[in-house]
Amino acid sequence: MNSLSRFLVELQDISFLFWRMLRGLRKQPRYFDEMIRQMDSIGVGSLAIVSLTGFFTGSVLILQAYPTLEYYGAQSSAGQSVAITLIRELGPVLCALMVAGRVGSAISAELGSMVVSQQIDAMRALGTSPARKLVTPRVIALVVTLPLLTVAADVFGLIGGGIIARYLYALDANTYITSLRAGITIQDIIGGIIKPIVFGFIIGLISCHKGLTTQGGTVGVGKSTTDAVVLSSITVIIADFFLSKVLQGFFGNTLF
Amino acid sequence: MLETETMTQPRTSISPVVPAIEFRDVELAFDDRVILDGINFTVRRGETKIVLGGSGSGKSTIIKLILGLLRADAGTILVDGEDITNADEQELTEMRKKIGMVFQEGALFDSLSVYDNVAYRLAEEGIDDDEIEHEVIRMLRFVDLEDAIDKMPIELSGGMRRRVGIARALVGSPSMVLFDEPTAGLDPPTARTICELAIKLRDLEGVSSIFVTHEMNNLRYLSSEYAIVDGEGRVFFEEEGDKLCLINTKVMMIKQGDIIFDGTDEELKLSNDPYIHRFITGR
Ligand SMILES: Nc1ncnc2c1ncn2[C@@H]1O[C@H](COP(=O)(O)OP(=O)(O)OP(=O)(O)O)[C@@H](O)[C@H]1O
Ligand SMILES: [Mg+2]
């Protein structure tokens, strides 16, 4: 099989998984407990790394942008500059990448070892659909928690930027906040929420698919884990471009 | 130690002429390697089919085909008279409710306790907790593992895991049970207990089963002993001796994707095929 047809087969499998997952939502039993447990481990568990990522990203944005802004005498729009980059792009994307690394790998490793130790077969033999029992709760948990994590990353990023602006470049805190508020539009916020929802689906489906199609023993688990992280990260970055384009089409290209 | 327990739930009653399992010209290949090359056999209702065959001969594959965990490349597989060859996942799920499966490696859910493993099927069916608890304890007593009820699978020995796997398979009283090498790697008394369990299912519950094994003493137990219950509900095992009254146990041997023998144990012993001879005597 050449790589194009392999890609298409994979895409088809993922679409089927998506379809089965959606059908799983419609039918009993719905495994709410499992969903809550996953939200806890994905959401609460990732909060620290995501906040830290957000904080330092916001900080470095100001660190790099401020001298340029100062050169053009535009220090007062420092807040705006961080806000837009962070909320539109870096918040959702970096957050998704962190979660892909932390949660995507965990999901595919867990499902992969279940395949290898025949637990998935046992589950099917006992009359449960793995798509409904394992995939649906994980994907839903990601779709719900990723936007929340993104908001956390954004907020910590803005705080980080503010701290650097205030203490490193002695920018007045009020100026920073005023420019923040002027810079953030409702469109940015909606876009900044839509993106992580899509990324949640991408990470969840790819990781579950990779885990469930693990082949070849423990070595296979390692491979599918790596594949899950690499493939979901790349897909997130590619999807981000197209999503940005689509959102621009919807909301118009709001200028700085 | 298991004398007092007998299962009382009624089994689904379907006409006895319909075989429990039937394979018609089933073929399966992984990539280019042919694993099953057009095999035919039937397991009648209430019958135990002992499946012998060297390592890698396709025994586990046959069992996975029956459950629909693998799909055949060609041929027809009937379970309870229903063609499952082209059944979708939902129809298969219905069919699997009738079947208990004991996996070769146990395949316990290692994130769940012994209790939850055994309760799994009932919990999925939404049966209420009291009833589940009652049934789980009954099953664990059946395999003599009541003490391990709160343990996690990781804390169990291989033989204990296997017995939990058996309890999990038998919960809900399936009308068909598939044993994939349930005694491999166990000490002789435990192995004997498992064979007794299979005999009881066969003689007292009318369960149809497939019993995959490598071990000749398993074959001897299953094909020469039967279980009876006395007036007080105690279970005894008796040798058939020269009466040859055990007609519901058959033996089948697989070699390189073909069935090379299918018949009774007496016929197996009389076979003059050198491969069979070596298989049963080890020489
Ligand atoms: N997923 C798979 N991909 C490729 N080949 C496989 C796969 N599963 C099994 N096989 C091959 O199919 C053959 C039959 O395997 P199977 O597990 O049915 O053997 P078995 O008779 O159960 O052996 P054992 O007694 O060792 O359990 C083996 O040669 C094995 O290499
Ligand atoms: Mg096997």
Coordinates of C-alpha atoms and ligand atoms in Angstrom, one line a residue:
Chain A
M1 CA 0.0 0.0 0.0
N2 CA 1.4 3.4 -0.9
S3 CA 1.3 6.2 1.6
L4 CA -1.6 8.0 -0.1
S5 CA -3.9 5.1 0.1
R6 CA -2.7 4.4 3.6
F7 CA -3.6 7.9 4.5
L8 CA -7.0 7.6 3.0
V9 CA -7.7 4.3 4.8
E10 CA -6.7 5.9 8.1
L11 CA -8.9 8.9 7.4
Q12 CA -11.8 6.6 6.7
D13 CA -11.2 4.7 10.0
I14 CA -11.1 7.9 11.9
S15 CA -14.3 9.1 10.3
F16 CA -15.9 5.7 11.2
L17 CA -14.7 6.1 14.8
F18 CA -16.2 9.6 14.9
W19 CA -19.5 8.3 13.6
R20 CA -19.6 5.4 16.1
M21 CA -18.7 7.8 18.8
L22 CA -21.6 10.2 17.9
R23 CA -23.9 7.2 17.8
G24 CA -22.6 6.2 21.2
L25 CA -23.8 9.5 22.5
R26 CA -27.4 8.8 21.5
K27 CA -27.7 5.4 23.1
Q28 CA -27.7 3.9 26.6
P29 CA -25.6 3.3 28.6
R30 CA -23.8 6.7 28.3
Y31 CA -21.0 6.2 30.8
F32 CA -21.3 9.6 32.5
D33 CA -19.1 8.5 35.4
E34 CA -16.3 7.7 33.0
M35 CA -16.7 11.0 31.3
I36 CA -16.4 12.9 34.6
R37 CA -13.4 10.8 35.5
Q38 CA -11.7 11.6 32.2
M39 CA -12.5 15.3 32.5
D40 CA -10.9 15.3 35.9
S41 CA -7.7 13.6 34.7
I42 CA -7.5 15.6 31.5
G43 CA -8.7 18.9 32.7
V44 CA -7.6 19.3 36.2
G45 CA -4.5 17.3 35.6
S46 CA -3.4 19.6 32.7
L47 CA -4.2 22.9 34.4
A48 CA -0.7 23.4 35.9
I49 CA 1.3 22.8 32.8
V50 CA -1.1 24.8 30.6
S51 CA -1.1 27.8 33.0
L52 CA 2.6 27.7 33.1
T53 CA 2.9 27.6 29.3
G54 CA 0.4 30.4 29.0
F55 CA 2.2 32.5 31.6
F56 CA 5.6 32.3 30.0
T57 CA 4.3 32.7 26.5
G58 CA 2.6 35.9 27.4
S59 CA 5.8 37.1 29.2
V60 CA 8.0 36.4 26.2
L61 CA 5.6 38.1 23.8
I62 CA 5.9 41.3 25.7
L63 CA 9.6 40.8 26.2
Q64 CA 10.2 40.6 22.5
A65 CA 7.5 43.0 21.3
Y66 CA 8.0 45.9 23.7
P67 CA 11.3 47.3 22.3
T68 CA 9.8 47.4 18.8
L69 CA 6.6 49.0 20.0
E70 CA 8.8 51.5 21.9
Y71 CA 10.8 52.3 18.7
Y72 CA 7.6 53.2 17.0
G73 CA 6.3 55.1 20.0
A74 CA 3.4 52.6 20.4
Q75 CA 4.1 51.4 24.0
S76 CA 0.5 52.0 24.9
S77 CA -0.7 49.2 22.6
A78 CA 1.5 46.6 24.3
G79 CA -1.5 45.0 26.0
Q80 CA -3.4 44.8 22.7
S81 CA -0.5 43.1 21.0
V82 CA -0.2 40.3 23.5
A83 CA -4.0 39.9 23.7
I84 CA -4.5 39.4 20.0
T85 CA -1.7 37.0 19.4
L86 CA -2.4 35.0 22.6
I87 CA -6.2 34.7 22.3
R88 CA -6.3 34.2 18.6
E89 CA -3.4 31.9 18.0
L90 CA -0.9 31.0 20.7
G91 CA -3.3 30.3 23.5
P92 CA -5.4 27.7 21.6
V93 CA -2.5 26.2 19.7
L94 CA 0.1 25.9 22.5
C95 CA -2.6 24.6 24.8
A96 CA -3.6 22.0 22.3
L97 CA 0.0 21.0 21.7
M98 CA 0.6 20.6 25.5
V99 CA -2.5 18.5 25.9
A100 CA -1.7 16.4 22.8
G101 CA 1.7 15.6 24.5
R102 CA 0.3 14.9 27.9
V103 CA -3.2 13.5 27.2
G104 CA -2.9 12.2 23.7
S105 CA 0.0 10.0 24.6
A106 CA -1.7 8.8 27.7
I107 CA -4.9 7.8 25.9
S108 CA -3.1 6.0 23.1
A109 CA -0.8 4.2 25.5
E110 CA -3.7 3.1 27.7
L111 CA -5.9 1.9 24.8
G112 CA -2.8 0.4 23.1
S113 CA -1.9 -1.7 26.1
M114 CA -5.6 -2.8 26.4
V115 CA -5.4 -4.0 22.8
V116 CA -2.2 -5.9 23.4
S117 CA -3.4 -7.6 26.6
Q118 CA -6.6 -8.6 24.8
Q119 CA -8.7 -6.4 27.1
I120 CA -10.4 -4.8 24.1
D121 CA -11.3 -8.2 22.8
A122 CA -12.6 -9.2 26.2
M123 CA -14.7 -6.0 26.3
R124 CA -16.2 -6.8 22.9
A125 CA -16.7 -10.4 23.9
L126 CA -18.6 -9.2 27.0
G127 CA -20.9 -7.2 24.8
T128 CA -19.6 -3.7 25.1
S129 CA -18.6 -1.4 22.3
P130 CA -15.1 0.0 22.9
A131 CA -16.0 3.0 20.8
R132 CA -18.9 3.8 23.2
K133 CA -17.2 2.8 26.4
L134 CA -13.7 4.2 25.8
V135 CA -13.7 6.6 22.9
T136 CA -16.8 8.7 23.6
P137 CA -16.0 9.7 27.2
R138 CA -12.4 10.6 26.3
V139 CA -13.3 12.7 23.2
I140 CA -16.1 14.5 25.0
A141 CA -13.9 15.1 28.0
L142 CA -11.3 16.7 25.7
V143 CA -13.8 18.8 23.8
V144 CA -15.2 20.1 27.1
T145 CA -12.0 20.7 28.9
L146 CA -9.7 22.0 26.2
P147 CA -11.6 25.3 25.8
L148 CA -11.5 25.8 29.5
L149 CA -7.8 25.1 29.6
T150 CA -7.3 27.5 26.8
V151 CA -9.0 30.2 28.7
A152 CA -6.8 29.5 31.6
A153 CA -3.7 29.7 29.4
D154 CA -4.9 33.0 27.9
V155 CA -5.6 34.6 31.3
F156 CA -2.2 33.5 32.7
G157 CA -0.6 34.7 29.5
L158 CA -2.1 38.2 29.9
I159 CA -1.1 38.3 33.5
G160 CA 2.5 37.2 32.6
G161 CA 2.7 39.9 29.9
G162 CA 1.4 42.5 32.4
I163 CA 4.0 41.6 34.9
I164 CA 6.9 41.9 32.4
A165 CA 5.5 45.1 31.0
R166 CA 5.2 46.6 34.5
Y167 CA 8.4 45.4 36.2
L168 CA 10.8 45.1 33.3
Y169 CA 9.7 47.9 31.1
A170 CA 8.0 50.1 33.7
L171 CA 4.8 50.4 31.7
D172 CA 1.9 51.8 33.7
A173 CA -0.5 49.0 34.7
N174 CA -3.5 51.0 33.8
T175 CA -2.2 51.6 30.3
Y176 CA -1.7 47.9 29.8
I177 CA -5.2 47.0 31.0
T178 CA -6.9 49.7 29.0
S179 CA -5.1 48.6 25.8
L180 CA -6.0 45.0 26.7
R181 CA -9.6 45.8 26.9
A182 CA -9.5 47.8 23.7
G183 CA -7.7 45.0 21.9
I184 CA -9.9 42.0 22.7
T185 CA -13.0 41.8 20.5
I186 CA -15.9 39.4 21.0
Q187 CA -14.9 37.8 17.7
D188 CA -11.5 37.0 19.1
I189 CA -13.0 35.3 22.1
I190 CA -15.5 33.3 20.1
G191 CA -12.7 32.2 17.7
G192 CA -10.5 31.4 20.6
I193 CA -13.2 29.0 21.9
I194 CA -14.2 27.4 18.6
K195 CA -10.6 26.5 17.9
P196 CA -10.0 24.4 21.0
I197 CA -13.3 22.6 20.5
V198 CA -12.1 21.4 17.1
F199 CA -8.6 20.6 18.5
G200 CA -10.2 18.6 21.2
F201 CA -12.0 16.4 18.6
I202 CA -8.7 16.1 16.6
I203 CA -6.6 15.1 19.6
G204 CA -9.2 12.7 21.0
L205 CA -10.1 10.9 17.8
I206 CA -6.5 10.5 16.6
S207 CA -5.2 9.3 19.9
C208 CA -8.1 6.8 20.4
H209 CA -7.7 5.6 16.8
K210 CA -4.0 5.1 17.2
G211 CA -4.4 3.3 20.5
L212 CA -7.1 1.0 19.2
T213 CA -5.2 0.1 16.1
T214 CA -2.1 -0.9 18.0
Q215 CA -0.3 -3.9 16.5
G216 CA 2.7 -5.9 17.5
G217 CA 2.9 -6.1 21.3
T218 CA 4.6 -3.6 23.6
V219 CA 6.8 -2.2 20.9
G220 CA 3.6 -1.4 19.0
V221 CA 2.3 0.5 22.0
G222 CA 5.3 2.8 21.9
K223 CA 4.9 3.3 18.2
S224 CA 1.2 4.2 18.4
T225 CA 1.9 6.6 21.3
T226 CA 4.5 8.4 19.3
D227 CA 2.3 8.4 16.2
A228 CA -0.7 9.8 18.2
V229 CA 1.3 12.7 19.5
V230 CA 3.0 13.5 16.3
L231 CA -0.1 13.2 14.1
S232 CA -2.4 15.1 16.4
S233 CA 0.2 17.9 16.9
I234 CA 0.7 18.3 13.2
T235 CA -3.0 18.1 12.5
V236 CA -3.7 20.7 15.1
I237 CA -1.2 23.1 13.5
I238 CA -2.6 22.5 10.0
A239 CA -6.2 22.8 11.2
D240 CA -5.3 26.0 13.0
F241 CA -4.4 27.7 9.7
F242 CA -7.6 26.7 7.9
L243 CA -9.7 27.5 10.9
S244 CA -8.2 31.0 11.1
K245 CA -8.9 31.5 7.5
V246 CA -12.5 30.4 7.9
L247 CA -13.0 32.5 11.0
Q248 CA -11.5 35.5 9.2
G249 CA -14.1 34.9 6.5
F250 CA -16.9 34.9 9.1
F251 CA -15.8 37.8 11.2
G252 CA -13.9 40.0 8.8
N253 CA -10.3 40.8 9.2
T254 CA -10.3 42.9 12.3
L255 CA -7.3 45.2 12.3
F256 CA -4.8 45.9 15.0
Chain B
M1 CA -14.9 -27.9 47.5
L2 CA -17.4 -26.9 44.9
E3 CA -20.0 -29.5 45.6
T4 CA -22.7 -27.3 47.0
E5 CA -23.0 -24.9 44.2
T6 CA -25.2 -25.6 41.2
M7 CA -26.6 -23.1 38.9
T8 CA -30.4 -22.8 38.7
Q9 CA -31.2 -20.2 36.1
P10 CA -33.0 -21.5 33.0
R11 CA -31.0 -21.4 29.8
T12 CA -32.5 -20.1 26.5
S13 CA -34.1 -23.1 25.0
I14 CA -33.7 -23.5 21.3
S15 CA -34.5 -26.6 19.3
P16 CA -31.8 -29.2 19.9
V17 CA -31.5 -30.0 16.2
V18 CA -29.9 -26.6 15.5
P19 CA -26.2 -27.0 16.3
A20 CA -24.7 -24.5 18.8
I21 CA -21.8 -23.7 16.5
E22 CA -21.2 -24.6 12.9
F23 CA -18.3 -23.8 10.6
R24 CA -18.7 -24.3 6.8
D25 CA -15.6 -24.0 4.7
V26 CA -14.2 -21.3 6.8
E27 CA -11.0 -19.7 5.4
L28 CA -8.7 -17.2 7.0
A29 CA -5.3 -15.8 6.1
F30 CA -3.2 -13.2 7.8
D31 CA -1.5 -11.3 5.0
D32 CA -0.3 -14.2 2.8
R33 CA -0.2 -16.8 5.5
V34 CA -3.2 -19.2 5.4
I35 CA -4.2 -20.0 9.0
L36 CA -7.5 -21.8 8.3
D37 CA -7.9 -23.6 5.0
G38 CA -11.6 -24.3 4.6
I39 CA -12.5 -26.0 7.8
N40 CA -15.9 -27.6 8.7
F41 CA -17.2 -28.8 12.0
T42 CA -20.2 -28.6 14.3
V43 CA -20.6 -28.4 18.0
R44 CA -24.0 -29.8 18.9
R45 CA -26.2 -28.3 21.6
G46 CA -24.9 -29.5 25.0
E47 CA -21.8 -30.9 23.5
T48 CA -18.2 -30.2 24.6
K49 CA -15.7 -30.1 21.8
I50 CA -12.1 -30.5 22.9
V51 CA -9.8 -28.9 20.4
L52 CA -6.2 -30.1 20.2
G53 CA -3.5 -28.8 18.0
G54 CA 0.1 -27.6 18.2
S55 CA 1.0 -24.1 19.1
G56 CA 0.1 -21.7 16.4
S57 CA -2.2 -24.1 14.6
G58 CA -5.1 -21.7 14.8
K59 CA -7.1 -22.8 17.9
S60 CA -7.4 -19.3 19.4
T61 CA -8.3 -18.0 15.9
I62 CA -11.2 -20.3 15.7
I63 CA -12.5 -19.1 19.0
K64 CA -12.1 -15.5 17.9
L65 CA -14.1 -16.2 14.8
I66 CA -17.0 -17.6 16.7
L67 CA -17.2 -14.4 18.8
G68 CA -16.8 -12.2 15.7
L69 CA -13.6 -10.7 17.0
L70 CA -12.1 -11.7 13.7
R71 CA -13.8 -12.0 10.3
A72 CA -13.4 -15.0 8.1
D73 CA -12.2 -14.4 4.5
A74 CA -14.6 -17.0 3.2
G75 CA -17.1 -19.5 4.4
T76 CA -20.0 -19.4 6.8
I77 CA -20.1 -19.5 10.6
L78 CA -23.4 -20.2 12.3
V79 CA -24.0 -19.6 16.0
D80 CA -27.3 -21.0 17.3
G81 CA -28.3 -21.4 13.7
E82 CA -27.7 -17.7 12.9
D83 CA -25.2 -16.7 10.3
I84 CA -22.8 -14.3 11.9
T85 CA -20.4 -14.0 9.0
N86 CA -21.8 -10.7 7.8
A87 CA -23.4 -9.6 11.0
D88 CA -22.7 -6.0 12.1
E89 CA -21.2 -5.1 15.4
Q90 CA -24.6 -4.6 17.0
E91 CA -25.9 -8.0 16.0
L92 CA -22.6 -9.5 17.1
T93 CA -23.1 -7.8 20.5
E94 CA -26.5 -9.5 20.9
M95 CA -25.0 -12.8 19.9
R96 CA -22.1 -12.5 22.3
K97 CA -24.5 -12.2 25.2
K98 CA -25.1 -15.9 24.9
I99 CA -21.4 -16.8 25.0
G100 CA -18.9 -16.8 27.8
M101 CA -15.3 -16.6 26.8
V102 CA -12.3 -17.6 28.8
F103 CA -9.2 -15.9 27.3
Q104 CA -5.9 -17.7 27.0
E105 CA -4.1 -14.9 28.9
G106 CA -7.0 -14.1 31.2
A107 CA -7.5 -10.6 29.6
L108 CA -8.8 -9.2 32.9
F109 CA -9.4 -5.4 32.9
D110 CA -6.5 -4.3 35.0
S111 CA -8.0 -1.0 36.0
L112 CA -10.9 -2.8 37.6
S113 CA -11.0 -4.9 40.8
V114 CA -11.8 -8.6 40.8
Y115 CA -15.3 -7.8 41.9
D116 CA -15.8 -5.3 39.0
N117 CA -14.2 -7.6 36.5
V118 CA -16.7 -10.4 37.4
A119 CA -19.5 -7.9 37.6
Y120 CA -18.7 -6.3 34.3
R121 CA -21.3 -8.0 32.1
L122 CA -24.1 -7.5 34.6
A123 CA -23.2 -3.9 35.3
E124 CA -23.2 -3.2 31.6
E125 CA -26.7 -4.6 31.3
G126 CA -27.8 -2.2 34.0
I127 CA -28.8 -4.9 36.5
D128 CA -29.3 -3.6 40.0
D129 CA -26.4 -3.7 42.5
D130 CA -27.8 -6.2 45.0
E131 CA -28.4 -8.8 42.4
I132 CA -24.9 -8.2 40.9
E133 CA -23.3 -8.6 44.2
H134 CA -25.1 -11.8 44.9
E135 CA -24.2 -13.2 41.5
V136 CA -20.5 -12.1 41.7
I137 CA -20.1 -13.7 45.1
R138 CA -21.7 -16.9 43.9
M139 CA -19.4 -17.1 40.9
L140 CA -16.3 -16.3 42.9
R141 CA -17.2 -19.0 45.3
F142 CA -17.7 -21.3 42.3
V143 CA -14.0 -20.8 41.3
D144 CA -12.9 -20.7 45.0
L145 CA -11.7 -17.1 45.0
E146 CA -14.0 -15.4 47.4
D147 CA -11.1 -14.0 49.4
A148 CA -9.7 -12.1 46.4
I149 CA -12.9 -10.1 45.8
D150 CA -11.3 -6.7 46.5
K151 CA -7.9 -7.4 45.0
M152 CA -6.7 -5.8 41.7
P153 CA -5.7 -8.2 38.9
I154 CA -2.1 -7.2 39.3
E155 CA -2.0 -8.7 42.8
L156 CA -3.1 -12.1 41.6
S157 CA -1.1 -15.1 40.5
G158 CA -1.5 -16.5 37.0
G159 CA -3.8 -19.3 38.1
M160 CA -6.0 -16.9 40.1
R161 CA -6.3 -14.6 37.1
R162 CA -7.4 -17.5 35.0
R163 CA -10.0 -18.4 37.5
V164 CA -11.3 -14.8 37.7
G165 CA -11.5 -14.9 33.9
I166 CA -13.6 -18.1 34.2
A167 CA -15.9 -16.5 36.8
R168 CA -16.3 -13.4 34.5
A169 CA -17.1 -15.6 31.6
L170 CA -19.7 -17.7 33.5
V171 CA -21.6 -14.8 35.1
G172 CA -25.0 -14.4 33.6
S173 CA -25.2 -18.1 32.8
P174 CA -24.3 -18.1 29.1
S175 CA -25.6 -21.1 27.1
M176 CA -22.2 -21.5 25.4
V177 CA -18.7 -21.2 26.9
L178 CA -15.4 -21.0 25.0
F179 CA -12.3 -22.0 27.0
D180 CA -9.0 -21.1 25.4
E181 CA -6.3 -23.2 27.2
P182 CA -7.9 -22.6 30.6
T183 CA -5.4 -24.9 32.4
A184 CA -2.1 -23.9 30.8
G185 CA 0.5 -23.3 33.3
L186 CA -1.6 -24.3 36.3
D187 CA -0.8 -26.8 39.0
P188 CA -2.5 -30.2 38.6
P189 CA -5.2 -29.7 41.3
T190 CA -6.2 -26.3 40.0
A191 CA -6.2 -27.6 36.5
R192 CA -8.4 -30.5 37.7
T193 CA -10.8 -28.0 39.3
I194 CA -11.2 -26.2 36.1
C195 CA -11.9 -29.4 34.2
E196 CA -14.5 -30.3 36.8
L197 CA -16.1 -27.0 36.3
A198 CA -16.3 -27.6 32.6
I199 CA -17.7 -31.1 33.3
K200 CA -20.4 -29.7 35.6
L201 CA -21.4 -27.1 33.0
R202 CA -21.7 -29.8 30.4
D203 CA -23.6 -32.4 32.5
L204 CA -25.6 -30.3 34.9
E205 CA -26.3 -27.1 32.9
G206 CA -26.4 -28.4 29.4
V207 CA -23.9 -25.8 28.3
S208 CA -22.3 -26.2 24.9
S209 CA -18.6 -25.5 24.9
I210 CA -15.3 -25.5 23.1
F211 CA -12.4 -26.5 25.3
V212 CA -9.0 -25.8 23.7
T213 CA -6.1 -27.5 25.4
H214 CA -2.7 -29.0 25.0
E215 CA -2.8 -31.2 28.0
M216 CA -3.6 -34.9 27.8
N217 CA -4.9 -35.2 31.3
N218 CA -7.5 -32.5 30.5
L219 CA -8.6 -34.6 27.6
R220 CA -8.8 -37.7 29.9
Y221 CA -10.9 -35.9 32.5
L222 CA -13.3 -34.4 30.1
S223 CA -13.8 -37.4 28.0
S224 CA -14.0 -40.1 30.7
E225 CA -15.8 -38.5 33.6
Y226 CA -19.2 -37.2 34.2
A227 CA -20.9 -35.3 36.9
I228 CA -24.1 -36.4 38.8
V229 CA -26.0 -34.8 41.7
D230 CA -27.2 -36.8 44.6
G231 CA -30.4 -36.2 46.6
E232 CA -28.8 -33.5 48.8
G233 CA -27.5 -31.5 45.8
R234 CA -23.9 -32.7 46.1
V235 CA -22.0 -33.2 42.9
F236 CA -20.0 -36.3 42.2
F237 CA -17.7 -37.3 39.4
E238 CA -17.8 -40.8 38.0
E239 CA -15.6 -42.6 35.5
E240 CA -17.5 -43.8 32.5
G241 CA -15.3 -47.0 32.5
D242 CA -16.3 -49.5 29.9
K243 CA -19.8 -48.2 29.6
L244 CA -18.7 -45.6 27.0
C245 CA -21.8 -43.6 28.0
L246 CA -20.3 -40.2 27.4
I247 CA -21.6 -39.2 24.1
N248 CA -21.6 -35.4 24.4
T249 CA -17.8 -35.0 24.3
K250 CA -16.0 -34.9 21.1
V251 CA -12.4 -34.3 20.1
M252 CA -11.0 -32.4 17.2
M253 CA -7.4 -32.0 16.1
I254 CA -6.1 -29.2 14.0
K255 CA -2.8 -29.2 12.1
Q256 CA -1.6 -26.5 9.7
G257 CA -5.0 -25.0 9.0
D258 CA -6.8 -28.3 8.5
I259 CA -8.9 -30.5 10.8
I260 CA -7.1 -33.8 10.7
F261 CA -9.3 -35.6 13.2
D262 CA -12.9 -35.1 14.5
G263 CA -14.5 -37.8 16.6
T264 CA -14.7 -39.4 20.0
D265 CA -11.7 -39.9 22.3
E266 CA -11.8 -43.7 21.8
E267 CA -11.4 -43.2 18.0
L268 CA -8.6 -40.7 18.7
K269 CA -6.7 -43.3 20.7
L270 CA -7.2 -45.9 17.9
S271 CA -6.0 -43.5 15.2
N272 CA -2.9 -44.7 13.4
D273 CA -2.0 -41.2 12.1
P274 CA 1.6 -40.8 13.3
Y275 CA 1.1 -37.1 14.1
I276 CA -1.9 -37.8 16.3
H277 CA 0.0 -40.6 17.9
R278 CA 2.9 -38.4 18.7
F279 CA 0.6 -35.7 20.0
I280 CA -1.2 -37.9 22.5
T281 CA 1.8 -39.9 23.6
G282 CA 4.4 -37.2 23.4
R283 CA 6.8 -39.5 21.5
Ligands
LIG1 N1 -3.1 -10.7 14.4 C1 -2.3 -11.6 13.8 N2 -1.6 -11.2 12.7 C2 -0.8 -12.1 12.1 N3 -0.8 -13.4 12.4 C3 -1.5 -13.9 13.4 C4 -2.3 -13.0 14.2 N4 -2.9 -13.7 15.1 C5 -2.5 -15.0 15.0 N5 -1.6 -15.1 13.9 C6 -1.0 -16.3 13.5 O1 -2.0 -17.3 13.3 C7 -1.6 -18.5 13.7 C8 -2.6 -19.1 14.7 O2 -2.6 -18.4 15.8 P1 -3.5 -18.9 17.1 O3 -3.4 -17.8 18.1 O4 -4.9 -19.2 16.6 O5 -2.7 -20.2 17.5 P2 -3.1 -21.2 18.7 O6 -3.4 -22.5 18.0 O7 -4.1 -20.6 19.6 O8 -1.7 -21.4 19.4 P3 -1.4 -21.5 21.0 O9 -1.6 -22.9 21.3 O10 0.1 -21.2 21.1 O11 -2.2 -20.5 21.7 C9 -0.2 -18.4 14.4 O12 0.7 -18.9 13.5 C10 0.0 -16.9 14.5 O13 1.3 -16.6 14.1
MG2 MG -4.1 -19.9 21.5

